[in-house]
XYZ file of C-alpha atoms in Angstrom:
539
model
C 90.479 271.742 133.204
C 92.557 268.690 134.114
C 92.374 267.411 130.548
C 93.400 270.789 129.097
C 96.509 271.066 131.267
C 97.426 267.422 130.710
C 97.220 267.860 126.946
C 99.254 271.064 127.218
C 102.086 269.301 129.039
C 102.218 266.387 126.595
C 102.041 268.752 123.602
C 104.868 270.972 124.866
C 107.073 267.984 125.670
C 106.847 266.400 122.231
C 107.072 269.830 120.560
C 110.466 270.348 122.211
C 111.572 266.901 121.079
C 110.448 267.517 117.504
C 111.974 271.007 117.430
C 115.376 269.936 118.731
C 115.678 266.725 116.720
C 114.122 268.275 113.621
C 116.457 271.256 113.708
C 119.474 268.955 113.761
C 118.240 267.258 110.595
C 117.369 270.643 109.057
C 120.865 271.903 109.834
C 122.377 268.945 108.032
C 120.225 269.573 104.966
C 120.811 273.348 104.955
C 124.602 273.023 105.357
C 124.906 270.437 102.595
C 122.477 272.356 100.363
C 124.325 275.643 100.829
C 127.632 273.936 100.018
C 126.215 272.453 96.817
C 124.689 275.788 95.854
C 128.024 277.586 96.304
C 129.769 274.994 94.148
C 127.199 275.041 91.350
C 125.847 271.542 92.080
C 122.189 270.527 91.894
C 120.404 269.836 95.188
C 117.868 267.420 93.674
C 119.787 264.200 94.599
C 120.169 265.503 98.136
C 116.421 266.041 98.526
C 115.755 262.569 97.095
C 117.942 261.064 99.820
C 116.317 263.266 102.467
C 112.828 262.262 101.330
C 113.650 258.558 101.451
C 115.158 258.943 104.933
C 112.062 260.768 106.199
C 109.712 258.135 104.768
C 111.748 255.306 106.274
C 111.886 257.038 109.668
C 108.108 257.541 109.695
C 107.655 253.924 108.647
C 109.854 252.742 111.515
C 107.852 254.760 114.042
C 104.464 253.640 112.708
C 105.630 250.023 112.441
C 106.886 249.947 116.024
C 103.660 251.533 117.243
C 101.444 249.042 115.400
C 103.582 246.138 116.560
C 103.383 247.273 120.195
C 99.599 247.762 119.958
C 99.134 244.194 118.668
C 100.816 242.658 121.721
C 99.033 241.470 124.888
C 99.017 243.906 127.805
C 102.009 242.420 129.638
C 104.082 242.296 126.451
C 103.048 245.877 125.645
C 104.613 246.926 128.952
C 107.784 245.043 127.973
C 107.831 246.736 124.560
C 107.338 250.182 126.122
C 110.255 249.497 128.460
C 112.519 248.530 125.562
C 111.459 251.545 123.460
C 112.044 253.916 126.386
C 115.494 252.423 127.014
C 116.473 252.738 123.337
C 115.208 256.323 123.255
C 117.275 257.206 126.331
C 120.424 255.729 124.766
C 119.799 257.590 121.494
C 119.117 260.975 123.027
C 122.030 260.716 125.476
C 124.556 259.832 122.799
C 123.170 262.539 120.528
C 123.326 265.253 123.198
C 126.864 264.401 124.293
C 128.107 264.042 120.709
C 126.547 267.334 119.619
C 127.965 269.064 122.686
C 131.500 268.094 121.691
C 131.267 268.201 117.897
C 128.837 270.999 117.048
C 131.688 273.358 116.154
C 133.095 270.915 113.582
C 129.698 269.836 112.209
C 129.689 272.217 109.253
C 133.212 271.349 108.138
C 132.613 267.605 108.415
C 129.367 267.755 106.432
C 130.945 269.870 103.687
C 133.894 267.487 103.478
C 131.555 264.485 103.189
C 129.497 266.274 100.531
C 132.658 267.106 98.549
C 133.773 263.474 98.719
C 130.318 262.295 97.624
C 130.357 264.605 94.607
C 133.862 263.487 93.649
C 133.100 259.775 94.100
C 129.838 259.164 92.365
C 127.965 262.296 91.633
C 124.204 262.244 92.175
C 123.886 258.724 93.595
C 126.671 259.161 96.139
C 125.255 262.526 97.184
C 121.765 261.060 97.642
C 123.229 258.203 99.709
C 125.196 260.630 101.859
C 122.118 262.789 102.560
C 120.011 259.667 103.148
C 122.372 258.257 105.784
C 122.916 261.619 107.487
C 119.188 262.356 107.855
C 118.186 258.736 108.547
C 120.125 258.715 111.819
C 118.361 261.839 113.044
C 114.998 260.643 111.738
C 115.256 257.254 113.399
C 116.218 258.851 116.711
C 113.289 261.258 116.404
C 110.810 258.454 115.665
C 111.900 256.347 118.626
C 112.054 259.342 120.983
C 108.586 260.582 119.982
C 107.178 257.057 120.188
C 108.569 256.679 123.704
C 107.055 260.032 124.701
C 103.699 259.042 123.185
C 103.729 255.720 125.066
C 104.017 257.622 128.363
C 101.466 260.339 127.476
C 98.672 258.813 129.611
C 96.131 258.505 126.821
C 97.036 261.722 124.964
C 98.838 259.982 122.112
C 97.420 262.107 119.306
C 98.307 265.331 121.102
C 101.811 263.936 121.558
C 101.991 263.243 117.818
C 100.645 266.721 117.020
C 103.210 268.325 119.315
C 106.017 266.434 117.606
C 104.674 267.368 114.162
C 104.472 271.062 115.084
C 108.017 270.950 116.454
C 109.357 269.287 113.304
C 107.467 271.744 111.075
C 108.941 274.650 113.031
C 112.400 273.124 112.676
C 111.924 272.772 108.918
C 110.915 276.443 108.726
C 114.038 277.433 110.650
C 116.119 275.244 108.357
C 114.699 276.977 105.275
C 115.546 280.345 106.806
C 119.090 279.219 107.518
C 119.456 277.838 103.997
C 118.498 281.084 102.304
C 120.566 283.124 104.738
C 117.722 285.270 106.010
C 117.804 283.853 109.527
C 120.507 283.929 112.159
C 120.321 281.712 115.260
C 122.787 281.337 118.092
C 122.944 277.579 117.617
C 125.317 277.045 120.525
C 122.905 278.630 122.985
C 119.912 276.939 121.335
C 121.429 273.469 121.614
C 122.614 274.156 125.171
C 119.139 275.187 126.411
C 117.200 272.518 124.521
C 119.824 269.964 125.523
C 119.025 270.552 129.201
C 115.324 270.056 128.474
C 116.039 266.873 126.532
C 118.155 265.476 129.374
C 115.276 266.065 131.798
C 112.787 264.537 129.355
C 115.069 261.527 128.903
C 115.336 261.219 132.696
C 111.545 261.040 132.734
C 111.758 258.235 130.181
C 114.157 256.399 132.514
C 111.568 256.748 135.250
C 108.797 255.575 132.910
C 110.884 252.613 131.743
C 111.369 251.486 135.341
C 107.625 251.726 136.003
C 106.628 249.783 132.877
C 109.354 247.251 133.684
C 107.683 246.722 137.061
C 104.271 246.364 135.430
C 105.787 243.828 133.026
C 107.179 241.837 135.956
C 110.843 242.604 135.199
C 111.586 244.894 138.160
C 110.206 244.091 141.602
C 112.718 245.826 143.878
C 112.453 249.314 145.350
C 108.710 249.701 144.801
C 107.929 251.565 148.021
C 106.623 255.092 147.465
C 109.113 257.671 148.742
C 107.357 260.942 147.863
C 103.805 262.203 147.587
C 103.816 265.053 145.077
C 100.056 265.137 144.506
C 99.672 268.351 146.515
C 102.547 270.072 144.747
C 102.056 268.971 141.139
C 98.277 268.818 141.011
C 97.000 267.524 137.691
C 94.659 270.517 137.327
C 97.518 273.034 137.321
C 100.023 274.186 134.745
C 102.917 273.127 136.989
C 101.497 269.634 137.325
C 100.889 269.346 133.602
C 104.422 270.468 132.748
C 106.049 268.295 135.418
C 104.097 265.178 134.502
C 103.400 265.754 130.814
C 106.759 267.206 129.788
C 109.216 265.631 132.204
C 107.307 262.417 132.973
C 107.455 262.754 136.777
C 104.437 261.094 138.458
C 102.863 262.200 141.714
C 103.813 258.923 143.423
C 107.449 258.139 142.514
C 108.870 254.860 143.795
C 112.337 254.411 145.303
C 113.817 252.643 142.253
C 112.404 255.376 139.999
C 113.908 258.210 142.046
C 117.288 256.468 142.114
C 117.141 255.828 138.364
C 116.226 259.465 137.689
C 119.098 260.768 139.819
C 121.676 258.277 138.511
C 120.869 259.345 134.951
C 120.120 263.063 135.182
C 122.945 264.165 137.495
C 125.937 262.658 135.610
C 124.594 263.586 132.165
C 123.839 267.181 133.202
C 127.296 267.520 134.774
C 128.976 266.275 131.588
C 126.745 268.404 129.372
C 126.958 271.671 131.333
C 130.595 271.499 132.451
C 132.216 274.764 131.235
C 134.930 274.351 128.623
C 137.198 276.814 130.466
C 137.190 274.504 133.491
C 138.119 271.418 131.499
C 141.165 269.789 133.058
C 144.302 268.868 131.155
C 144.587 265.192 130.176
C 146.923 264.327 133.072
C 144.822 266.124 135.683
C 141.645 264.690 134.209
C 143.122 261.195 134.396
C 144.000 261.663 138.067
C 140.540 263.039 138.850
C 138.830 260.165 137.066
C 141.048 257.612 138.795
C 140.228 259.115 142.192
C 136.528 259.112 141.322
C 136.790 255.467 140.306
C 138.368 254.584 143.667
C 135.692 256.501 145.593
C 132.885 254.804 143.660
C 134.473 251.407 144.263
C 134.663 252.107 148.006
C 131.032 253.271 148.040
C 129.872 250.154 146.197
C 131.843 247.848 148.476
C 130.521 249.669 151.531
C 126.928 249.267 150.388
C 127.458 245.578 149.664
C 129.133 244.870 153.009
C 127.426 247.226 155.436
C 123.806 246.932 154.318
C 122.058 244.628 156.819
C 120.978 241.278 155.483
C 117.311 240.749 154.786
C 115.240 239.394 157.632
C 114.608 235.684 157.179
C 111.198 234.832 155.808
C 108.747 233.574 158.414
C 107.990 229.873 158.340
C 104.714 229.811 156.451
C 104.915 226.261 155.188
C 102.444 224.789 157.708
C 98.862 225.968 158.098
C 96.108 224.939 160.482
C 92.800 223.797 158.977
C 89.446 223.140 160.621
C 86.783 220.690 159.458
C 83.009 220.962 159.811
C 83.052 219.137 163.115
C 85.550 221.564 164.624
C 88.525 219.237 164.503
C 91.856 220.753 163.469
C 94.800 219.496 161.486
C 98.100 220.846 160.187
C 98.680 220.868 156.415
C 101.955 221.573 154.631
C 103.591 221.309 151.212
C 106.528 218.935 150.827
C 108.447 217.280 148.020
C 108.001 213.530 148.227
C 109.120 210.576 146.142
C 106.235 211.159 143.723
C 106.627 214.930 143.421
C 104.795 217.647 145.292
C 102.672 216.383 148.166
C 100.210 217.791 150.671
C 100.528 216.346 154.155
C 97.539 216.402 156.509
C 98.344 215.670 160.164
C 95.347 215.702 162.547
C 96.244 217.422 165.795
C 96.396 214.887 168.587
C 96.646 212.009 166.123
C 99.558 209.904 164.996
C 98.630 209.293 161.351
C 99.750 211.580 158.534
C 97.903 211.575 155.228
C 100.067 212.178 152.126
C 98.283 213.415 148.990
C 100.145 213.611 145.671
C 99.348 216.906 143.927
C 99.393 217.956 140.284
C 99.858 221.539 139.007
C 96.697 223.338 137.936
C 97.918 226.753 136.782
C 98.738 230.075 138.389
C 96.558 232.612 140.171
C 96.868 235.647 142.404
C 95.694 235.672 146.023
C 95.615 239.108 147.676
C 98.277 240.350 145.272
C 100.544 237.327 145.759
C 101.268 235.191 142.667
C 100.686 231.574 143.667
C 100.774 228.151 142.073
C 97.570 226.127 142.180
C 97.873 222.431 143.071
C 95.043 219.931 143.003
C 94.345 216.274 143.753
C 91.316 214.025 143.689
C 90.778 210.941 145.832
C 87.918 208.484 145.542
C 86.695 206.373 148.453
C 84.813 203.099 148.221
C 81.508 202.124 149.821
C 81.229 203.935 153.146
C 77.507 203.770 153.830
C 75.041 201.158 155.007
C 73.612 198.932 152.281
C 70.143 200.042 153.388
C 69.128 203.616 154.150
C 65.844 205.169 155.208
C 64.263 208.396 154.027
C 64.969 210.060 157.395
C 68.642 209.109 157.150
C 68.805 210.719 153.704
C 67.200 213.848 155.172
C 69.880 214.071 157.867
C 72.668 213.583 155.310
C 71.403 216.430 153.126
C 70.613 218.902 155.868
C 66.839 218.394 155.878
C 66.230 218.581 152.135
C 65.381 215.509 150.128
C 67.271 214.951 146.896
C 65.393 215.851 143.725
C 63.052 213.037 142.642
C 62.349 211.685 146.134
C 59.150 212.300 148.107
C 57.709 210.704 151.242
C 54.433 209.891 149.534
C 55.864 208.264 146.405
C 59.201 206.917 147.638
C 58.837 206.177 151.357
C 61.935 203.923 151.460
C 63.901 202.186 152.718
C 66.362 202.104 149.835
C 69.236 199.921 148.832
C 72.329 202.095 148.365
C 75.658 201.860 146.547
C 77.891 204.596 147.932
C 80.889 206.507 146.540
C 82.766 209.573 147.744
C 85.228 211.825 145.905
C 87.343 214.407 147.731
C 88.926 217.313 145.838
C 91.984 218.957 147.378
C 93.007 222.442 146.228
C 96.122 224.212 147.487
C 97.312 227.747 146.668
C 101.016 227.851 147.462
C 103.989 230.169 147.065
C 106.909 227.782 146.999
C 106.496 225.676 150.137
C 104.261 228.260 151.824
C 100.569 227.350 151.870
C 98.603 230.544 151.231
C 95.180 228.882 151.143
C 93.870 225.313 150.994
C 90.617 223.406 151.209
C 89.266 219.878 150.853
C 85.741 219.444 149.470
C 84.019 216.098 149.133
C 81.014 214.984 147.126
C 79.120 211.915 148.343
C 76.810 210.136 145.889
C 74.580 207.085 146.168
C 72.834 204.894 143.631
C 69.457 204.097 145.217
C 67.049 201.317 144.313
C 63.805 200.091 145.838
C 61.751 202.033 148.366
C 59.199 203.044 145.743
C 61.682 203.950 143.021
C 60.856 202.652 139.574
C 64.522 202.211 138.715
C 67.981 203.077 139.968
C 68.502 206.744 140.887
C 71.782 208.547 141.527
C 71.568 211.259 144.165
C 74.157 213.697 145.539
C 74.252 213.903 149.309
C 76.732 216.802 149.683
C 80.003 216.833 151.543
C 81.322 215.109 154.617
C 81.914 216.375 158.110
C 85.629 215.862 157.505
C 85.799 218.566 154.803
C 88.265 221.225 155.889
C 89.666 224.595 154.868
C 92.063 227.273 156.040
C 90.718 230.406 157.683
C 90.037 233.321 155.340
C 91.460 235.819 157.831
C 94.631 233.757 158.174
C 94.865 233.517 154.369
C 94.961 237.336 154.184
C 97.538 237.465 156.977
C 99.732 234.867 155.266
C 99.592 236.745 151.946
C 100.478 239.996 153.729
C 103.505 238.338 155.377
C 104.706 237.033 152.015
C 104.326 240.491 150.425
C 106.194 242.107 153.329
C 108.963 239.515 153.072
C 109.295 240.052 149.314
C 109.435 243.812 149.806
C 112.082 243.496 152.501
C 114.243 241.176 150.405
C 113.805 243.391 147.352
C 114.839 246.510 149.259
C 117.909 244.801 150.698
C 118.799 243.435 147.284
C 118.559 246.934 145.850
C 121.028 248.324 148.383
C 123.525 245.462 148.681
C 123.463 244.068 145.135
C 122.115 246.379 142.450
C 123.405 249.741 143.660
C 126.897 248.295 144.252
C 126.790 246.930 140.702
C 125.776 250.346 139.355
C 128.551 251.956 141.389
C 131.012 249.402 140.015
C 129.848 250.183 136.480
C 130.438 253.914 136.965
C 133.804 253.139 138.574
C 134.823 251.025 135.582
C 133.767 253.777 133.164
C 135.811 256.329 135.123
C 138.808 253.994 135.192
C 138.681 253.435 131.432
C 138.342 257.183 130.846
C 141.316 257.773 133.146
C 143.415 255.297 131.150
C 142.408 257.033 127.913
C 143.352 260.438 129.379
C 146.755 259.115 130.481
C 147.404 257.756 126.996
C 146.489 261.113 125.462
C 148.822 262.883 127.882
C 151.663 260.466 127.060
C 151.060 261.018 123.366
C 151.316 264.780 123.837
C 154.450 264.353 125.950
C 156.130 262.128 123.363
C 155.204 264.594 120.640
C 156.718 267.496 122.581
C 159.887 265.492 123.260
C 160.178 264.685 119.576
C 159.792 268.331 118.625
C 162.262 269.442 121.298
C 164.781 266.809 120.183
C 164.477 267.869 116.576
C 164.953 271.515 117.533
C 168.008 270.650 119.641
C 169.512 268.607 116.810
C 169.040 271.411 114.314
C 170.408 273.928 116.781
C 173.546 271.800 117.330
C 174.607 271.592 113.669
C 178.112 273.139 113.408
C 178.567 276.051 111.053
C 181.658 275.726 108.862
């Protein structure tokens, strides 16, 4: 049942996309075709241009999909983020443009077709149709690809939904072309436009989530809502909400803010009634006031949001060796680069170990840098060792190749010890660290036929950090990152977004004032001309 509803939601979402975008392209073709038919021109060059545009649009979509699939997982998330962002820009510009220019669309297309016929005949007409349809086709390909990328494994159903929507749009276009079909296009574009805005808002949300998975966005990741009980995946409501509008059951703070900051302004602009549209001067004043309010809000967020709590001092960690002795280890930058300092508690000597980078890992969800060092010690054992002494060094087990009956000892030994230091650090904070030694001896005599190298294990001075404290340290780092990210969201990024909206309102206000001045100057010119004509003396 869950799969059926999930497929239904994805299918309906891409069907709406294909229907809306496809009908725009079909309208272009039907308007131009009807114009050519009325003027006795052939429509064959137009269909050649349309066919080439469709093929190129499909090629762009398939090429982007294949390219994204060939990337590693992290880069796939980056590519999905970019595709979603491009799709949002395309659909937003298309919706707003169509909302303001739909009434003039027919006249503009017929004028362009007339110019194409007058300029170059068939070739110019094919080029005009190609460019007109290519824009719609490219937008459709990117929008459908973005929807398919966020379809949660139902890519083919997303493609089928888009294909059905486009096929339906083509059928409607044929009906419009032959005049047997009448559609209230204004109402159609208004209703589908609302759906497309909500779908695009879902793409904004999806882009923010894939950006987080790609490592681009780390702020505002705390879950603010739990919608699992309301939009259950095994219900029609859940399928439509998630599959069509891309709203997950566990939205994060940055995703909710992104959804609201996109959907609310675009819906207000799109649905604002024409009869309530303000005059240029009043609109300029309203936009200027809005710009001031947004500036004040942004400044207030930047100034009044409390600063992030300082990160706890996690640089030093306590380690314990096999004998129970403790020491304090920390990461510092010394004259030779990164160093690990080991200071035994109660002692006065500090051991400095120069480290080298050894890659990156993740410890309890915390990305860390791995640092390593190796130190070799000289002879540290007696030149002569008995079999019982070897037994005590190895914990009661003789090294392979030695036996009391065949090699009773004593042996002559040449000793060497190597200690490996490994540190997992986040900056100067030690998340985990350990020192492991390996003691070897080259034995001769004592019944041995020749020299034999044996490993005698580690030393009592081997140390490590506590596993429980490692988890606690990682949790503190995660909490500190989350706290800094949340504060950064409220006192840096949201003020910047507010400033961006304020700047857009200010520029729109300036444009409205210029339009109003232009109208005023035009009226003054007309009034002056009328006054001059009215003042001419009659002889």
